[in-house]
Coordinates of C-alpha atoms and ligand atoms in Angstrom, one line a residue:
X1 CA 7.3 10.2 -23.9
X2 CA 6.8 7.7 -21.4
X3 CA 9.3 4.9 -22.5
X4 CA 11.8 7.3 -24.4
X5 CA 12.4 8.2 -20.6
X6 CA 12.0 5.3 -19.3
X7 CA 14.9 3.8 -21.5
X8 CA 16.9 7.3 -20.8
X9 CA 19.7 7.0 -18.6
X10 CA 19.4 10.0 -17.8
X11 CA 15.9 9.2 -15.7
X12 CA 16.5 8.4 -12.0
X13 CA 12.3 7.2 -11.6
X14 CA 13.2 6.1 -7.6
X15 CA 15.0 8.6 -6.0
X16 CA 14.6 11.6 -3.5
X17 CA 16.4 15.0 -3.8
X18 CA 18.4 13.6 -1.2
X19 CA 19.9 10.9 -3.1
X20 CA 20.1 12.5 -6.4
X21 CA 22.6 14.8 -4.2
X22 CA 24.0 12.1 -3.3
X23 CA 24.7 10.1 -6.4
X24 CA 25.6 13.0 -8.4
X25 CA 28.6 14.1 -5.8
X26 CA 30.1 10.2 -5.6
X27 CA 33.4 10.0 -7.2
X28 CA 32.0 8.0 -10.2
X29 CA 30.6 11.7 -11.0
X30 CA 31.9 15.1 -12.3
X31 CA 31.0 18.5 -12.6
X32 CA 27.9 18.8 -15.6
X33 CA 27.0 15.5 -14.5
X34 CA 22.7 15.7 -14.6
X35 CA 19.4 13.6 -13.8
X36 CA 16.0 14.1 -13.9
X37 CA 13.8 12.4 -11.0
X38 CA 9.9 12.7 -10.6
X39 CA 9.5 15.7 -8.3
X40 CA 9.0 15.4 -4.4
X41 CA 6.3 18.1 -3.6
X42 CA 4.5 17.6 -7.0
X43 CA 2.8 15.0 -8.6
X44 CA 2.8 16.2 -12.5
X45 CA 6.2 17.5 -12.2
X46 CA 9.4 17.1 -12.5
X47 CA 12.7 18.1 -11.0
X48 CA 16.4 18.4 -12.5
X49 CA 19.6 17.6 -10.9
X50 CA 22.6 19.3 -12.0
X51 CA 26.3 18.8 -10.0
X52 CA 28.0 22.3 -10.1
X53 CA 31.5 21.5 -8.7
X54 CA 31.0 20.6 -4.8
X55 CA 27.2 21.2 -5.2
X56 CA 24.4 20.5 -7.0
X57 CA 21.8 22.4 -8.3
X58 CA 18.1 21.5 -8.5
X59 CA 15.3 22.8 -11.3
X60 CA 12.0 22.7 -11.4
X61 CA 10.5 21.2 -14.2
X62 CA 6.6 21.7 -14.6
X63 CA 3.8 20.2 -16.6
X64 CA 1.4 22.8 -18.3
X65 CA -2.7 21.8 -19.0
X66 CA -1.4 20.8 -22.7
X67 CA 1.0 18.1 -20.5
X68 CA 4.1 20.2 -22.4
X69 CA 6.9 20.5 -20.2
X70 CA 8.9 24.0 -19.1
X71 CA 11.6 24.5 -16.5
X72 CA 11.2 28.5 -17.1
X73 CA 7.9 30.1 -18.0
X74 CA 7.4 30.1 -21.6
X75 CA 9.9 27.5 -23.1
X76 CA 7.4 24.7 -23.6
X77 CA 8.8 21.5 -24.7
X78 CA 6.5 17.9 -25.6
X79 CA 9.1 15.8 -24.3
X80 CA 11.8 15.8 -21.4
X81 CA 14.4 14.7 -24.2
X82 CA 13.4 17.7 -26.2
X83 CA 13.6 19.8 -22.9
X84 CA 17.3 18.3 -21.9
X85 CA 18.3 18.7 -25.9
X86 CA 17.4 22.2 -25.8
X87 CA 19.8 23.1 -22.1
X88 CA 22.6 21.1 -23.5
X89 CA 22.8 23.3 -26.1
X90 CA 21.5 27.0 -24.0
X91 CA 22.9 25.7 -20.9
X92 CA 23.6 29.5 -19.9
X93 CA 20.0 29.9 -19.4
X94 CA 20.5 27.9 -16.0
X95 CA 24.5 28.8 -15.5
X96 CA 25.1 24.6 -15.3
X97 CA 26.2 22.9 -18.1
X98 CA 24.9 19.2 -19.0
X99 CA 27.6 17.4 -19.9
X100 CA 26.9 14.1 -19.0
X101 CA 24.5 12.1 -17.5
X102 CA 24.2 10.6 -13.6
X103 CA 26.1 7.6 -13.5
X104 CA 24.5 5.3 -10.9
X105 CA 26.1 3.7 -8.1
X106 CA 25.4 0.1 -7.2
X107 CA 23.7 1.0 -3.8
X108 CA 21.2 3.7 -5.9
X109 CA 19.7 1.3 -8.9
X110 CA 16.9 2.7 -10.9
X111 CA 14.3 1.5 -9.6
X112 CA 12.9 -2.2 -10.2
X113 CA 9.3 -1.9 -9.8
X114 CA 8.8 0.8 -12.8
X115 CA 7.3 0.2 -15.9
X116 CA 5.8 1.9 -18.6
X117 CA 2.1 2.4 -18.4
X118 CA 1.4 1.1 -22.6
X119 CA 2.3 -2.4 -21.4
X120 CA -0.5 -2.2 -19.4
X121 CA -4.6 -2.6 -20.6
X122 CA -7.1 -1.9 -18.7
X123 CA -10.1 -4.4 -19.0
X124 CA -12.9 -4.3 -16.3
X125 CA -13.4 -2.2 -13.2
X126 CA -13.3 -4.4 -10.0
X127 CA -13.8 -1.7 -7.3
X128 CA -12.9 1.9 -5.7
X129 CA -11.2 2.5 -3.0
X130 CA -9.8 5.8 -1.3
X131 CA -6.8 5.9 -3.1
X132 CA -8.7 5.4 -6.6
X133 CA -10.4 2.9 -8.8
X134 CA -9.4 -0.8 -8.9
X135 CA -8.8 -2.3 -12.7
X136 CA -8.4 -5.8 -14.4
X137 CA -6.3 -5.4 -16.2
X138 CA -3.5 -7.1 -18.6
X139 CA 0.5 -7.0 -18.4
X140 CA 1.9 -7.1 -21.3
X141 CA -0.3 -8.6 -23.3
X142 CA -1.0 -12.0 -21.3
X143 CA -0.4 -11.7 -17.6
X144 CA -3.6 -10.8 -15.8
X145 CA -3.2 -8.1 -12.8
X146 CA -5.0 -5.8 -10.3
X147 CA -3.7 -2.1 -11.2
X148 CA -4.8 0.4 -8.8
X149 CA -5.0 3.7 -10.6
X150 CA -4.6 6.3 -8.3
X151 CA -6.6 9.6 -8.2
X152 CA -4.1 12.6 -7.8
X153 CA -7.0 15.0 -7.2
X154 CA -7.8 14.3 -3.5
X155 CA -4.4 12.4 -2.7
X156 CA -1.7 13.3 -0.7
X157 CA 1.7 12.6 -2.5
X158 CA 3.1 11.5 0.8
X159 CA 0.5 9.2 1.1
X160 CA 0.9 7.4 -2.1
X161 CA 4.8 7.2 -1.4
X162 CA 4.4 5.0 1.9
X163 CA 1.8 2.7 0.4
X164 CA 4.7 2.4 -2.2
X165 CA 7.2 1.9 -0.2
X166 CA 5.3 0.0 2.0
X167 CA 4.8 -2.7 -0.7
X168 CA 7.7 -2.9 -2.1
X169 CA 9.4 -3.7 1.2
X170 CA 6.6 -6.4 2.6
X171 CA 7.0 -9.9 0.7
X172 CA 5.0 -12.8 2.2
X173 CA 2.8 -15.7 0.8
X174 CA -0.2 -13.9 3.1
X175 CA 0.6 -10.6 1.6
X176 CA -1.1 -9.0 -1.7
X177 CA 2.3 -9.1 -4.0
X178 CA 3.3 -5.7 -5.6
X179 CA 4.0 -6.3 -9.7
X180 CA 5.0 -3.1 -11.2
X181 CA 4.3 0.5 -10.2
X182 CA 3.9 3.3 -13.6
X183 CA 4.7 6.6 -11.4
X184 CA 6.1 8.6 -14.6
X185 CA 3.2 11.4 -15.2
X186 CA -0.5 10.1 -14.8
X187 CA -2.4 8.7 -13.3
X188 CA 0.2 6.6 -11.1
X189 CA -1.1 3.1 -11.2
X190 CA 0.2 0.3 -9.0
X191 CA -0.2 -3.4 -10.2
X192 CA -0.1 -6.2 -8.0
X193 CA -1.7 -10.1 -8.3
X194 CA -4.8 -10.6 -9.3
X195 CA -6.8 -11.7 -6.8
X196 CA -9.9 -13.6 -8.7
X197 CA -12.6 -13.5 -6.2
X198 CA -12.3 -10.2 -5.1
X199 CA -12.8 -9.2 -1.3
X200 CA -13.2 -11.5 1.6
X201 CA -16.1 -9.7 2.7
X202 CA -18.2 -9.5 -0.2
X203 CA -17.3 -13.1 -1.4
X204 CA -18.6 -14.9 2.2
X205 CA -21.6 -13.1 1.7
X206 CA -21.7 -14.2 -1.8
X207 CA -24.1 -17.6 -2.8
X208 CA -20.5 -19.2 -3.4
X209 CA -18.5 -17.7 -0.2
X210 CA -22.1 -18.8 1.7
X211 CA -21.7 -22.6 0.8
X212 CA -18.5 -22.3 2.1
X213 CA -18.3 -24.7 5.3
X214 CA -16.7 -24.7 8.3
X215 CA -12.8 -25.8 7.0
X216 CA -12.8 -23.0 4.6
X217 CA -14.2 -20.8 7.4
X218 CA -10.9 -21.4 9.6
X219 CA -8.9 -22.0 6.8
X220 CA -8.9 -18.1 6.3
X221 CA -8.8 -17.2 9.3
X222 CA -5.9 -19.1 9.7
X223 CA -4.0 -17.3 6.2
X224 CA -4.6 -13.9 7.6
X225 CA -3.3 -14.6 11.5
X226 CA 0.0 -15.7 8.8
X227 CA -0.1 -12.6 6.6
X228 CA -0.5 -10.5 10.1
X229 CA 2.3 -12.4 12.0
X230 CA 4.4 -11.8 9.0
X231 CA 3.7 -7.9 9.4
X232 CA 4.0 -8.1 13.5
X233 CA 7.2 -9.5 13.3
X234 CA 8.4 -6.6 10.7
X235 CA 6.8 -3.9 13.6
X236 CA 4.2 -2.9 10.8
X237 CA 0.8 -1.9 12.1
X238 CA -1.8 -2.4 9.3
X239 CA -4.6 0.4 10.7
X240 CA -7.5 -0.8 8.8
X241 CA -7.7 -5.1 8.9
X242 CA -11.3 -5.8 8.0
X243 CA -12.7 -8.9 5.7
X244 CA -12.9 -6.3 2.8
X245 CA -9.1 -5.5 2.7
X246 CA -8.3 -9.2 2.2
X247 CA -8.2 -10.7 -1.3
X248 CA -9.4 -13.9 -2.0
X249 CA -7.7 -16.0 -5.2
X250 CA -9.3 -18.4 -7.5
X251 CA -7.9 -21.3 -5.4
X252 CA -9.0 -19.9 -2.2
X253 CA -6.0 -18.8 -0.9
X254 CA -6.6 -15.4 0.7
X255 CA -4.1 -12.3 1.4
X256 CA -3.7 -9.5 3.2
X257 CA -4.3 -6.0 1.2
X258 CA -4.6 -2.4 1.3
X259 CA -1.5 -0.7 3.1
X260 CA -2.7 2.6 2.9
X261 CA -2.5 3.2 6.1
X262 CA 0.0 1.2 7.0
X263 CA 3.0 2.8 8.7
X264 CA 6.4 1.4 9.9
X265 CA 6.6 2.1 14.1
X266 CA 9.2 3.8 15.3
X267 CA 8.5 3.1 18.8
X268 CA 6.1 0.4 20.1
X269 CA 3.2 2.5 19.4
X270 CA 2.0 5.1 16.6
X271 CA -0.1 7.9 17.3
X272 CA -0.6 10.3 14.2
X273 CA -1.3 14.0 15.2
X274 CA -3.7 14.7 13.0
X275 CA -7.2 13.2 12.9
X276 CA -8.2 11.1 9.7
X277 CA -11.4 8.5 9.2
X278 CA -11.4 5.4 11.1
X279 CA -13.7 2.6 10.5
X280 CA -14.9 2.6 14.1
X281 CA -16.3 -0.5 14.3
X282 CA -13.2 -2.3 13.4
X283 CA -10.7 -0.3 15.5
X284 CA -9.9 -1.0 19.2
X285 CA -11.0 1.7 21.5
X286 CA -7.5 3.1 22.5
X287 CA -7.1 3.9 18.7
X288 CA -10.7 5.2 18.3
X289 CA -10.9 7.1 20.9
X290 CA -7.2 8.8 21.4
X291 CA -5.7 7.4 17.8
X292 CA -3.1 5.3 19.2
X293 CA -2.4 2.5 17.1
X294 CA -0.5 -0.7 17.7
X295 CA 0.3 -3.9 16.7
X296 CA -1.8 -4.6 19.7
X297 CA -4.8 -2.3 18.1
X298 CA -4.7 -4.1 14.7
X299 CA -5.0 -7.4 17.1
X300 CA -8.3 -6.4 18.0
X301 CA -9.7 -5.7 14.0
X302 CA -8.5 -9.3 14.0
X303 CA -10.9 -10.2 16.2
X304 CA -13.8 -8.4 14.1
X305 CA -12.5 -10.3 10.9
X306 CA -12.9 -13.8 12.6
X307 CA -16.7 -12.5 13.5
X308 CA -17.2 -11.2 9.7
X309 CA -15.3 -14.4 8.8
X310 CA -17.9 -17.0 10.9
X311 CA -20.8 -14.8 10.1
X312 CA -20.1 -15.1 6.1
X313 CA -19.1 -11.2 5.9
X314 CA -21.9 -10.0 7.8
X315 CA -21.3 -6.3 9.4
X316 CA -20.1 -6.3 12.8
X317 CA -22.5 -4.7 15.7
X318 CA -25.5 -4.0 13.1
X319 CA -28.2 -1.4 14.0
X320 CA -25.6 0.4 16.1
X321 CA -23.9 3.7 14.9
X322 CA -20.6 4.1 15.4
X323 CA -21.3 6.1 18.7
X324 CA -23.2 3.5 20.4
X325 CA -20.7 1.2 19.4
X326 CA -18.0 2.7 21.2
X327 CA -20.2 3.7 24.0
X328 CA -21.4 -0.2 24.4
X329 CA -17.6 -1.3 24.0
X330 CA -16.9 0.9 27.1
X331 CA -19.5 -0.4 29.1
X332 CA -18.1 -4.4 28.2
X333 CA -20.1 -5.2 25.8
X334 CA -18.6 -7.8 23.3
X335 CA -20.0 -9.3 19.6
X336 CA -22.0 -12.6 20.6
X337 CA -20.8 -15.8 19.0
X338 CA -22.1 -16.7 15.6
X339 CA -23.8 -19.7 15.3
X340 CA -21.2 -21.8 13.1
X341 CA -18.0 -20.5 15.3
X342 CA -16.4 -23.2 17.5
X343 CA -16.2 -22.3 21.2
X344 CA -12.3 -22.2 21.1
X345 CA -13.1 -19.7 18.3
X346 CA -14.7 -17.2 19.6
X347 CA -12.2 -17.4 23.1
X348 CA -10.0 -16.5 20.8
X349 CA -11.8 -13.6 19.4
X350 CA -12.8 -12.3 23.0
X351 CA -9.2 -12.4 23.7
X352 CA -8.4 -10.2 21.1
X353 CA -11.0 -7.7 22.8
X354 CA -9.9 -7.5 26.0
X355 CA -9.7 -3.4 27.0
X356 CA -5.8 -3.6 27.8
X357 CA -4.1 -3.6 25.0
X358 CA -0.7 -5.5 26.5
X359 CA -3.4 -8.9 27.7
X360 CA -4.4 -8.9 24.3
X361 CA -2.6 -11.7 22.4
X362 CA 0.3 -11.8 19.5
X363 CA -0.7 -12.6 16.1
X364 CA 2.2 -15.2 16.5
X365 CA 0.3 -16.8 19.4
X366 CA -3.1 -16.3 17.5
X367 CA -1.4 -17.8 14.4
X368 CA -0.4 -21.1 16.3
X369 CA -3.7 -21.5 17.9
X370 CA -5.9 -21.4 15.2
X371 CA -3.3 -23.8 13.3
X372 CA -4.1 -26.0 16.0
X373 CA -7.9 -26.0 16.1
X374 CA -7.4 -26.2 12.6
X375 CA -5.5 -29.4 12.5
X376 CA -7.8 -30.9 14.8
X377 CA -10.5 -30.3 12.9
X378 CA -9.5 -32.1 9.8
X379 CA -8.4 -34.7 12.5
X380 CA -12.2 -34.7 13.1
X381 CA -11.6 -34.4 16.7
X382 CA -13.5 -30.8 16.9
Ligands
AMP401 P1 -8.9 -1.0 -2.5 O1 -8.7 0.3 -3.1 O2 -7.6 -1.7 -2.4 O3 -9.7 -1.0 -1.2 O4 -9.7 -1.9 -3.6 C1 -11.1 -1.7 -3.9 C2 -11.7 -3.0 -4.3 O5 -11.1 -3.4 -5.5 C3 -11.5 -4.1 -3.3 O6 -12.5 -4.1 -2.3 C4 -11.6 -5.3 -4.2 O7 -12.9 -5.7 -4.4 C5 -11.0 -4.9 -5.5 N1 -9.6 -5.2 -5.6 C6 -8.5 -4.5 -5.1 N2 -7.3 -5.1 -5.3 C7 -7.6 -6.2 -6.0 C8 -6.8 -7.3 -6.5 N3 -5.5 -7.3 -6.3 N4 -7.5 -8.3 -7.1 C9 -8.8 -8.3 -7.2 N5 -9.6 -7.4 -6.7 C10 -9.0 -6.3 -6.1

């Protein structure tokens, strides 16, 4: 069923109720003209657009156990073509005909990013996270990718929509790159590159990621300040930067992952109502303690990744919970310099920990600094 609506032109896969509305009252349309989108307030179902005149008319369409479909109780159909085939003709059952389907203006194109899931195997299990487990997998037969496949049960649609959205918008060398997204039924999964070595944190601490010397050391510190000055200057906060949302390639090239819980600001700063679980330890205190995020705030869990980074992924303030953490951070305390961090380093990190968010300093500014100690140390002059 999958591709037979995938190829349908009938299938809008990107759209909001909104913009079906939209679309289907544009002068390219006319009365009878239909869609069917994936439904906003339910993952397994459904919804269909009809344009009655100067309105349009929405169904529901839902998915029983047996994955049949039904838009009224008791008409169970195996396919949406067999569903649509059968309102064509009994269109009186919904008082719309379907005469013809949407006809999509330039502005409104389906939607790049989907695919259908059966060009997609699934090979080895590289991780979970709390969106879902993390696959190798293959893209069409011979391209190898990272598809996320997401777990509907404890997952708020919303949520999955931003990290989406989030993706497909944010496009940078730094920046884990979105491939393909299957949203049609489930489970959703969302591909993106391949990232060989797997997480930043558990590679340093790996025997390979500990032979690592110095160079490499700064050399990713250096990629994410990039990925992060890159999302600063797009007014994205990240929320949760740590060594184990950054994805290390086969080359060593790292990138920035997991935007989860990223959000785009409205204002200079977001501050979510509702309470949700922090990793405390990487999260400046303002955010912590009163949940107000920043670009600022995701400045300081920059700081914690450089410590990770010159520790070789060791955890941050060990033997303290995350109450004596905060309570210690209050009082002034600050991480100690590890051993193989250069002094210009770790002024650097302490920078990003300074209590006032504003004296804290830009990624931009981070970015150019560590390029510089960088430089001079291949120039051997460190
Ligand atoms: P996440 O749900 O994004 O936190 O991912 C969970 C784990 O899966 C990560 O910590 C990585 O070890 C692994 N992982 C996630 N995405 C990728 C990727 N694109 N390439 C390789 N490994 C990944």
């Amino acid at each position: 069923m999958t591709i037979v609506s995938w190829i349908c032109s009938w299938f809008f896969s990107g759209i909001s109720r909104t913009q079906a509305q939209q679309l289907l009252l544009s002068p390219a349309n006319a009365p009878g003209a239909f869609l069917i989108r994936p439904s906003e307030s339910s993952i397994r179902g459904y919804s269909l657009s009809v344009r009655a005149q100067a309105k349009v008319c929405h169904y529901r369409i839902c998915m029983a156990p047996n994955g049949s479909l039904y838009l009224q109780e008791g008409r169970l159909f195996p396919s949406l073509d067999a569903l649509l085939a059968y309102y064509k003709t009994n269109w009186k059952l919904i008082q719309n005909p379907l005469l013809q389907p949407c006809i999509p203006q330039m502005a409104v194109a389906q939607d790049e990013w989907e695919r259908p899931r059966s060009e997609f195997v699934l090979r080895r299990k590289l991780g979970e996270g709390f969106f879902g487990e993390v696959w190798e997998g293959l893209w069409l037969g011979s391209i190898p990718v990272a598809v996320k496949v997401i777990k509907s049960a404890d997952m708020k649609l919303a949520d999955l929509t931003k990290e989406i959205e989030a993706l497909k918008s944010l496009r940078h060398e730094r920046l884990i790159r979105l491939h393909a997204i299957c949203s049609l039924g489930e489970p959703v999964y969302i591909v993106t590159e391949l990232m060989g070595k797997g997480n930043l944190q558990v590679y340093l601490s790996s025997s390979e990621g500990k032979a690592l010397s110095l160079p490499h050391l700064l050399g990713f510190a250096c990629q994410v300040a990039e990925g992060m000055s890159y999302l600063e200057e797009r007014r994205v906060v990240h929320r949760d930067l740590a060594a184990r949302n950054v994805l290390v390639g086969d080359d060593l090239t790292c990138k920035v992952a997991d935007f989860g819980l990223a959000r785009l600001l409205k204002d200079d700063v977001y501050s979510p109502s509702s309470g949700s679980k922090i990793p405390v330890k990487w999260t400046a205190p303002e955010a912590a303690n009163y949940r107000v995020f920043s670009q600022k705030s995701d400045v300081w869990s920059f700081g914690i990744l450089l410590y990770e980074v010159f520790t070789y992924g060791q955890c941050p303030y060990e033997g303290m919970t995350n109450h004596e953490t905060l309570q210690q951070i209050s009082r002034g305390y600050r991480l100690p310099r590890p051993a193989v961090c250069p002094a210009e380093v770790y002024v650097l990190m302490v920078e990003c920990w300074k209590g006032s968010p504003e004296e804290r300093p830009t990624f931009a500014i981070l970015r150019e600094k560590l390029n510089a100690i960088n430089r001079r140390l291949h120039l051997g002059l460190t």
